[in-house]
Structures are given as structure tokens and as C-alpha cells.
Protein backbone atom coordinates (compact mmCIF):
# COMPACT_ATOMS: atom_id res chain seq x y z
CA UNK A 1 -44.29 28.01 -12.78
CA UNK A 2 -47.89 28.22 -13.64
CA UNK A 3 -49.13 31.36 -15.25
CA UNK A 4 -52.32 33.02 -12.79
CA UNK A 5 -54.56 34.46 -15.19
CA UNK A 6 -58.28 35.34 -15.16
CA UNK A 7 -60.44 34.96 -18.55
CA UNK A 8 -61.89 38.26 -19.79
CA UNK A 9 -64.39 38.32 -22.58
CA UNK A 10 -63.12 36.76 -25.88
CA UNK A 11 -59.89 35.21 -26.11
CA UNK A 12 -57.92 37.83 -24.23
CA UNK A 13 -56.65 37.11 -20.54
CA UNK A 14 -56.50 39.66 -17.67
CA UNK A 15 -53.27 39.17 -15.61
CA UNK A 16 -54.30 39.27 -11.85
CA UNK A 17 -50.89 39.27 -10.53
CA UNK A 18 -47.16 39.09 -11.78
CA UNK A 19 -44.21 36.93 -10.98
CA UNK A 20 -40.69 38.74 -10.93
CA UNK A 21 -38.39 36.07 -12.11
CA UNK A 22 -35.46 38.34 -10.85
CA UNK A 23 -32.31 36.15 -10.58
CA UNK A 24 -34.00 32.96 -10.23
CA UNK A 25 -31.95 31.27 -12.95
CA UNK A 26 -29.26 31.46 -10.44
CA UNK A 27 -30.68 29.14 -7.97
CA UNK A 28 -27.37 28.20 -6.54
CA UNK A 29 -26.31 31.84 -5.67
CA UNK A 30 -29.44 32.92 -3.94
CA UNK A 31 -27.92 33.59 -0.35
CA UNK A 32 -24.67 35.20 -2.05
CA UNK A 33 -26.87 37.59 -3.93
CA UNK A 34 -28.96 38.40 -0.88
CA UNK A 35 -25.95 39.29 1.21
CA UNK A 36 -24.43 41.20 -1.88
CA UNK A 37 -27.50 43.31 -2.48
CA UNK A 38 -28.07 43.84 1.38
CA UNK A 39 -24.87 45.18 2.29
CA UNK A 40 -24.92 47.44 -0.83
CA UNK A 41 -28.39 48.69 0.25
CA UNK A 42 -27.13 49.43 3.90
CA UNK A 43 -24.14 51.16 2.12
CA UNK A 44 -26.29 53.51 -0.05
CA UNK A 45 -28.51 54.09 2.78
CA UNK A 46 -25.49 54.99 5.17
CA UNK A 47 -23.73 57.07 2.90
CA UNK A 48 -26.36 59.28 1.56
CA UNK A 49 -27.86 59.76 5.01
CA UNK A 50 -24.42 60.83 6.03
CA UNK A 51 -24.18 63.23 3.52
CA UNK A 52 -27.64 64.90 4.25
CA UNK A 53 -27.06 65.03 8.17
CA UNK A 54 -23.42 66.58 7.62
CA UNK A 55 -25.10 69.57 5.23
CA UNK A 56 -27.81 69.99 7.87
CA UNK A 57 -25.75 70.29 10.72
CA UNK A 58 -22.62 72.44 9.62
CA UNK A 59 -23.28 75.97 8.57
CA UNK A 60 -20.32 76.12 6.39
CA UNK A 61 -22.06 73.90 4.26
CA UNK A 62 -25.40 75.53 3.71
CA UNK A 63 -24.43 76.60 0.01
CA UNK A 64 -26.36 76.02 -3.39
CA UNK A 65 -23.83 73.09 -4.18
CA UNK A 66 -24.45 71.33 -1.08
CA UNK A 67 -28.19 72.30 -1.12
CA UNK A 68 -28.32 70.20 -4.32
CA UNK A 69 -26.27 67.23 -3.16
CA UNK A 70 -28.77 66.94 -0.30
CA UNK A 71 -31.52 66.76 -2.30
CA UNK A 72 -29.44 64.24 -4.85
CA UNK A 73 -28.54 62.15 -1.61
CA UNK A 74 -32.46 61.90 -0.80
CA UNK A 75 -33.32 61.02 -4.36
CA UNK A 76 -30.90 58.31 -4.29
CA UNK A 77 -32.23 56.56 -0.95
CA UNK A 78 -35.86 57.23 -2.55
CA UNK A 79 -34.91 55.72 -5.75
CA UNK A 80 -32.91 52.57 -4.46
CA UNK A 81 -35.64 51.71 -1.87
CA UNK A 82 -38.28 51.46 -4.78
CA UNK A 83 -36.40 48.54 -6.22
CA UNK A 84 -34.13 46.96 -3.82
CA UNK A 85 -35.97 46.08 -0.76
CA UNK A 86 -38.81 44.38 -2.73
CA UNK A 87 -35.96 42.34 -4.66
CA UNK A 88 -34.37 41.19 -1.16
CA UNK A 89 -37.61 39.92 0.21
CA UNK A 90 -38.01 37.80 -3.02
CA UNK A 91 -34.47 36.55 -2.76
CA UNK A 92 -35.12 35.84 1.33
CA UNK A 93 -38.71 34.59 0.96
CA UNK A 94 -38.51 32.84 -2.71
CA UNK A 95 -42.14 34.31 -2.89
CA UNK A 96 -41.79 36.22 -5.97
CA UNK A 97 -45.37 37.18 -6.83
CA UNK A 98 -46.48 40.90 -7.23
CA UNK A 99 -50.20 42.35 -7.79
CA UNK A 100 -50.62 44.36 -10.74
CA UNK A 101 -51.35 47.33 -8.55
CA UNK A 102 -47.92 47.05 -6.58
CA UNK A 103 -46.05 46.71 -9.99
CA UNK A 104 -47.85 49.53 -11.50
CA UNK A 105 -46.73 51.79 -8.32
CA UNK A 106 -43.33 50.43 -8.19
CA UNK A 107 -42.95 51.57 -11.86
CA UNK A 108 -44.54 54.69 -11.31
CA UNK A 109 -42.25 55.60 -8.66
CA UNK A 110 -38.96 54.27 -10.16
CA UNK A 111 -39.83 56.64 -13.30
CA UNK A 112 -40.56 59.49 -11.39
CA UNK A 113 -37.53 59.49 -9.15
CA UNK A 114 -35.39 58.54 -12.44
CA UNK A 115 -36.61 61.53 -13.69
CA UNK A 116 -35.51 63.26 -10.71
CA UNK A 117 -32.26 62.21 -10.64
CA UNK A 118 -31.55 63.00 -14.26
CA UNK A 119 -32.61 66.68 -13.56
CA UNK A 120 -31.06 66.91 -10.66
CA UNK A 121 -27.65 65.80 -12.04
CA UNK A 122 -28.28 68.36 -14.75
CA UNK A 123 -29.00 71.06 -12.04
CA UNK A 124 -26.01 70.14 -10.02
CA UNK A 125 -23.56 70.39 -13.41
CA UNK A 126 -25.22 73.96 -13.95
CA UNK A 127 -24.46 75.04 -10.41
CA UNK A 128 -21.01 74.30 -11.04
CA UNK A 129 -21.00 75.79 -14.43
CA UNK A 130 -22.16 79.16 -12.86
CA UNK A 131 -19.53 78.81 -10.08
CA UNK A 132 -16.50 78.23 -11.92
CA UNK A 133 -17.41 80.18 -15.53
CA UNK A 134 -19.31 83.13 -13.84
CA UNK A 135 -17.94 82.91 -10.39
CA UNK A 136 -18.86 86.90 -9.93
CA UNK A 137 -22.60 86.30 -10.80
CA UNK A 138 -22.81 83.32 -9.06
CA UNK A 139 -24.68 84.65 -5.72
CA UNK A 140 -27.12 86.30 -8.12
CA UNK A 141 -27.97 83.81 -10.33
CA UNK A 142 -27.76 80.94 -7.90
CA UNK A 143 -29.85 82.51 -5.25
CA UNK A 144 -31.96 80.79 -2.41
CA UNK A 145 -35.14 81.33 -4.48
CA UNK A 146 -33.81 79.92 -7.59
CA UNK A 147 -31.98 76.98 -5.76
CA UNK A 148 -35.62 76.20 -4.20
CA UNK A 149 -37.05 76.77 -7.74
CA UNK A 150 -34.68 74.31 -9.54
CA UNK A 151 -34.78 71.52 -6.79
CA UNK A 152 -38.36 71.26 -6.60
CA UNK A 153 -38.83 71.73 -10.26
CA UNK A 154 -36.48 68.54 -10.59
CA UNK A 155 -38.71 66.93 -8.02
CA UNK A 156 -42.09 67.43 -9.70
CA UNK A 157 -41.32 67.55 -13.52
CA UNK A 158 -41.86 64.04 -13.99
CA UNK A 159 -44.76 63.42 -12.01
CA UNK A 160 -47.48 64.16 -14.44
CA UNK A 161 -45.68 62.28 -17.32
CA UNK A 162 -44.82 59.25 -15.49
CA UNK A 163 -48.05 58.72 -14.08
CA UNK A 164 -49.36 58.80 -17.63
CA UNK A 165 -46.60 56.79 -19.08
CA UNK A 166 -47.27 53.82 -16.46
CA UNK A 167 -51.20 54.30 -17.05
CA UNK A 168 -50.61 53.57 -20.57
CA UNK A 169 -48.59 50.79 -20.03
CA UNK A 170 -50.85 49.02 -17.64
CA UNK A 171 -54.13 49.82 -19.72
CA UNK A 172 -53.25 47.14 -22.17
CA UNK A 173 -54.41 43.39 -21.88
CA UNK A 174 -51.70 40.93 -20.87
CA UNK A 175 -52.39 37.70 -22.62
CA UNK A 176 -48.90 35.91 -22.23
CA UNK A 177 -47.58 34.50 -19.67
CA UNK A 178 -47.24 36.57 -16.43
CA UNK A 179 -43.80 36.15 -15.51
CA UNK A 180 -41.59 39.13 -15.84
CA UNK A 181 -38.09 38.17 -16.35
CA UNK A 182 -36.66 41.08 -14.49
CA UNK A 183 -35.94 41.93 -10.75
CA UNK A 184 -38.44 44.90 -10.78
CA UNK A 185 -41.34 46.25 -12.32
CA UNK A 186 -39.84 48.19 -15.72
CA UNK A 187 -41.46 48.94 -18.88
CA UNK A 188 -39.63 46.80 -21.62
CA UNK A 189 -40.09 43.35 -19.79
CA UNK A 190 -44.06 44.22 -18.64
CA UNK A 191 -44.54 45.32 -22.38
CA UNK A 192 -43.37 42.19 -23.70
CA UNK A 193 -46.53 40.45 -21.77
CA UNK A 194 -48.85 42.61 -23.93
CA UNK A 195 -51.15 41.48 -26.43
CA UNK A 196 -51.24 43.26 -29.93
CA UNK A 197 -49.28 45.88 -31.28
CA UNK A 198 -47.15 48.00 -28.78
CA UNK A 199 -45.47 50.07 -31.36
CA UNK A 200 -47.43 52.97 -29.94
CA UNK A 201 -46.21 52.19 -26.28
CA UNK A 202 -42.88 51.85 -27.80
CA UNK A 203 -42.66 55.27 -29.47
CA UNK A 204 -43.97 56.76 -26.02
CA UNK A 205 -41.36 55.06 -24.03
CA UNK A 206 -38.83 56.84 -26.92
CA UNK A 207 -40.17 60.19 -26.50
CA UNK A 208 -40.16 60.26 -22.60
CA UNK A 209 -36.80 58.76 -22.74
CA UNK A 210 -35.43 61.68 -24.87
CA UNK A 211 -37.32 64.43 -22.75
CA UNK A 212 -35.79 62.93 -19.23
CA UNK A 213 -32.68 61.39 -20.01
CA UNK A 214 -31.37 62.65 -23.37
CA UNK A 215 -32.14 66.43 -22.68
CA UNK A 216 -30.64 66.60 -19.51
CA UNK A 217 -27.52 64.57 -20.20
CA UNK A 218 -26.95 67.26 -23.13
CA UNK A 219 -27.17 69.98 -20.79
CA UNK A 220 -24.58 68.41 -18.47
CA UNK A 221 -22.41 67.55 -21.29
CA UNK A 222 -22.80 71.25 -22.49
CA UNK A 223 -22.18 72.41 -18.56
CA UNK A 224 -18.96 70.28 -18.24
CA UNK A 225 -17.37 71.11 -21.52
CA UNK A 226 -17.66 74.88 -20.63
CA UNK A 227 -16.16 73.91 -17.19
CA UNK A 228 -13.40 72.10 -18.95
CA UNK A 229 -12.59 74.92 -21.15
CA UNK A 230 -12.38 77.09 -18.22
CA UNK A 231 -10.19 74.94 -16.23
CA UNK A 232 -7.50 75.03 -19.10
CA UNK A 233 -7.36 78.53 -18.69
CA UNK A 234 -5.89 78.29 -15.10
CA UNK A 235 -2.60 79.43 -14.42
CA UNK A 236 -1.34 76.42 -12.54
CA UNK A 237 -0.97 72.85 -13.76
CA UNK A 238 -1.87 71.50 -9.91
CA UNK A 239 -5.11 73.60 -10.34
CA UNK A 240 -5.92 71.98 -13.69
CA UNK A 241 -5.26 68.28 -12.64
CA UNK A 242 -7.30 68.72 -9.66
CA UNK A 243 -10.23 69.97 -11.29
CA UNK A 244 -10.01 67.43 -14.26
CA UNK A 245 -9.92 64.79 -11.61
CA UNK A 246 -12.88 66.04 -10.22
CA UNK A 247 -14.82 66.54 -13.51
CA UNK A 248 -13.60 63.13 -14.90
CA UNK A 249 -14.78 60.95 -11.89
CA UNK A 250 -18.32 62.95 -12.12
CA UNK A 251 -18.60 62.55 -15.84
CA UNK A 252 -17.95 58.52 -15.41
CA UNK A 253 -20.89 58.15 -12.87
CA UNK A 254 -22.94 60.48 -15.37
CA UNK A 255 -22.16 58.51 -18.50
CA UNK A 256 -22.71 55.09 -16.73
CA UNK A 257 -25.97 56.25 -15.42
CA UNK A 258 -27.48 58.11 -18.49
CA UNK A 259 -25.59 55.62 -20.91
CA UNK A 260 -26.89 52.42 -19.14
CA UNK A 261 -30.33 54.09 -18.97
CA UNK A 262 -30.73 55.29 -22.55
CA UNK A 263 -29.63 51.95 -23.89
CA UNK A 264 -32.15 50.13 -21.92
CA UNK A 265 -34.85 52.19 -23.20
CA UNK A 266 -33.96 53.31 -26.68
CA UNK A 267 -33.19 49.97 -27.86
CA UNK A 268 -35.41 48.46 -30.40
CA UNK A 269 -37.84 45.89 -29.09
CA UNK A 270 -36.17 43.48 -30.96
CA UNK A 271 -32.69 44.10 -29.38
CA UNK A 272 -33.96 43.30 -26.02
CA UNK A 273 -32.89 40.39 -24.42
CA UNK A 274 -33.54 39.41 -20.55
CA UNK A 275 -29.88 38.97 -19.40
CA UNK A 276 -28.69 42.38 -21.19
CA UNK A 277 -31.76 44.13 -19.61
CA UNK A 278 -30.85 43.18 -16.09
CA UNK A 279 -27.25 43.93 -16.21
CA UNK A 280 -28.08 47.54 -17.23
CA UNK A 281 -30.49 47.89 -15.03
CA UNK A 282 -27.88 47.13 -12.14
CA UNK A 283 -25.70 49.78 -13.25
CA UNK A 284 -28.33 52.80 -12.87
CA UNK A 285 -30.31 51.34 -10.21
CA UNK A 286 -27.82 49.75 -7.54
CA UNK A 287 -24.22 50.46 -8.68
CA UNK A 288 -23.85 54.51 -9.48
CA UNK A 289 -26.03 54.94 -6.26
CA UNK A 290 -23.57 53.29 -4.29
CA UNK A 291 -20.50 55.36 -5.71
CA UNK A 292 -22.11 58.54 -6.16
CA UNK A 293 -21.91 59.44 -2.66
CA UNK A 294 -18.04 58.65 -2.66
CA UNK A 295 -17.63 60.68 -5.95
CA UNK A 296 -19.87 64.04 -5.34
CA UNK A 297 -19.47 64.34 -1.64
CA UNK A 298 -17.34 62.02 0.52
CA UNK A 299 -14.46 63.02 -1.31
CA UNK A 300 -14.90 66.57 -0.89
CA UNK A 301 -12.63 68.42 1.23
CA UNK A 302 -15.32 70.67 3.06
CA UNK A 303 -17.30 67.38 3.71
CA UNK A 304 -14.51 65.61 5.29
CA UNK A 305 -13.52 68.45 7.59
CA UNK A 306 -17.28 68.39 8.78
CA UNK A 307 -17.27 64.77 9.32
CA UNK A 308 -13.98 65.13 11.16
CA UNK A 309 -15.18 67.86 13.54
CA UNK A 310 -18.46 65.67 14.36
CA UNK A 311 -16.36 62.55 15.15
CA UNK A 312 -14.11 65.01 16.86
CA UNK A 313 -16.81 66.34 19.11
CA UNK A 314 -18.48 62.98 19.43
CA UNK A 315 -14.82 61.71 20.86
CA UNK A 316 -14.68 64.61 23.46
CA UNK A 317 -18.29 64.15 24.50
CA UNK A 318 -17.45 60.40 24.95
CA UNK A 319 -14.45 61.53 27.09
CA UNK A 320 -16.23 63.74 29.03
CA UNK A 321 -18.96 61.18 29.82
CA UNK A 322 -16.23 58.59 30.81
CA UNK A 323 -14.50 61.12 33.01
CA UNK A 324 -17.78 62.08 34.86
CA UNK A 325 -18.80 58.59 35.27
CA UNK A 326 -15.50 57.48 36.51
CA UNK A 327 -15.40 60.45 39.26
CA UNK A 328 -18.75 59.58 40.23
CA UNK A 329 -17.53 55.70 40.99
CA UNK A 330 -16.53 55.02 44.50
CA UNK A 331 -13.35 53.08 43.19
CA UNK A 332 -12.25 56.62 41.31
CA UNK A 333 -12.84 58.41 44.66
CA UNK A 334 -10.54 56.59 46.39
CA UNK A 335 -8.08 56.35 43.81
CA UNK A 336 -8.26 60.38 43.78
CA UNK A 337 -8.09 60.23 47.55
């Protein structure tokens, strides 16, 4: 594949567009990968949209926990939509070119939404910590105003920093080949194409990762350690088992998400490999968003009860419509007579 570059001053070349190689090395699996990723994207959209709709419709779910879950589901939809549709288009059309502006935009939104997810997970852990460890103070501490502030803060906290990070990454000259050996525009594979010393950029990536990934992860671990300590004091073994089951499944997803993301961005440049970067990225960009709705919401008895009520109501509406339609038909009238 030919590099498309435009000569600039001196011996430096300025790339006008990139080529996302993605999974082009697996040429015999393009159709299979396209089908798998399409199904995953549909599952992510349907599951998270269903959670948002259920929380919106049922007054019983108008609580802080479900308010944060609705925000988290919305962030999951947005987060996956930044990367997966573009990857699917590349697989369907085999046209892997992407302009520098489009690449920068994708990276910026990906980083901002990634920061939002990290802090929303920390907020959700804090909400459960207060609810379990300080139940009497819960209505006062996690009130409506606090919920809105925490949610809005999670959405906007990463915007200025990640815009600056993206501007810094794309302010360098790209003098090497314009082929990005990844399935979306991420920092590490793009930095590899830059000219000169990129150590300052690597240090900024480490600092931002510590701020938006390591700090929320430590807060989550602190919250869950307090929760587990409180659970151990429960009088019944069944209550302990149920609480541990919920905590363990949630912690597993948190570890997969934060672990894979942290390893990706905190590894030294010399330890980066295209294959490993793609594999790790699949965990925190695709797999965890697919499983999160099941773990955080769709296994919850309140959400399941709301879903059953909604389906029952829909079935009742369908039966009523069928009965009215059957009564209005001449054949049914003759049968009744």
C-alpha cells in the first residue's frame, strides 16, 4: 500500500491522510469479522438503549443508582459508536483511508468518552459504597443535586484535557509511512509515525492516563474494599453470597476495562506491538461494553421486573387489539351471532 504524503519544507513530509490497516492481515476472515462486529454493535446498542428506556419509563427506577446506570449506558453507546461503525465501513468497503481531521476527531471523542466512562464507574462505585456502608445518610449525601453534579462532572471533566492531548499528538510532523496498524485512531500507533523525539508526548500520555484511569481505578478499589468489609458483617451467609456475587462480577469488568486500557497506555514505547495493542483495545472498546449491561443492569431484579411489566403490558395491548379487530370483522360477527 502506497504512502500518500505531501512534501513540506526541508526533508520533513506532512501526511494528508492516514490508512487504517485494521485487520487487513486477516484477509480470509474479513467477512467473518464484519459479521461478528456487526452483531456485537447491535447487541451493545439494543442492550444499553433498553436500559435507558426502562429507567426512563418506570418511576420505581428513578433512583440515584439507576440514574448513573442510564448515564453509563449512554456513554457506552457513544463510546462504541466512535470506533465500531468506522471499522465496519472499512471491512465492508475495504477503503481504509481516513483524513487527518477525521482521525483527530475520532481520537478526541474516543479519549473524552473513555474518561467519562472511567469517572462514571468511579461514581457508581461511590454510590454503592454510600448506600451499603452509610445507608442512613444515603438520601442526604447522594441527593438529586449531587447526582446531577457527579454525572455532569463525569461527562465534561475530560473534554479540555483530551482536546489538548489530541492537539499535541497531531501537532507533530508525520514523516514515516501513513499506515496506522490499528482499527481506529489511537495515540500509540499514531505517535509511531511521528518524526523526531516523542518522549515528551509519551510523558503526557502517562500523566493523562494516571489522571483519568489510575485515579478512578484506585477510587473504585477503595469503594469496593469498604463494601466487601461491610458485606462480611452481614448476619446471613445467603446475603453475603449474593453481595459477593454482584461485587465480583462488577469488579471483573472493571479490572478488564481499566487493566487493558492502563497496560495499553502505560507500557513503554519499546514494548508496544501492533498485535498486542489491537487485542488489548478489543477488551476495553468492544467486549466490556457488550457485557456491561448484563452485569450492571439486566441481571438486576428491579430492571427485570420492569422489563416483565413492560412486556406484559405490550402483550395485553396486542391481545386487546386482536380482540377489537376480530370483533370488527364480518366473519367474527357471524361467529358471535
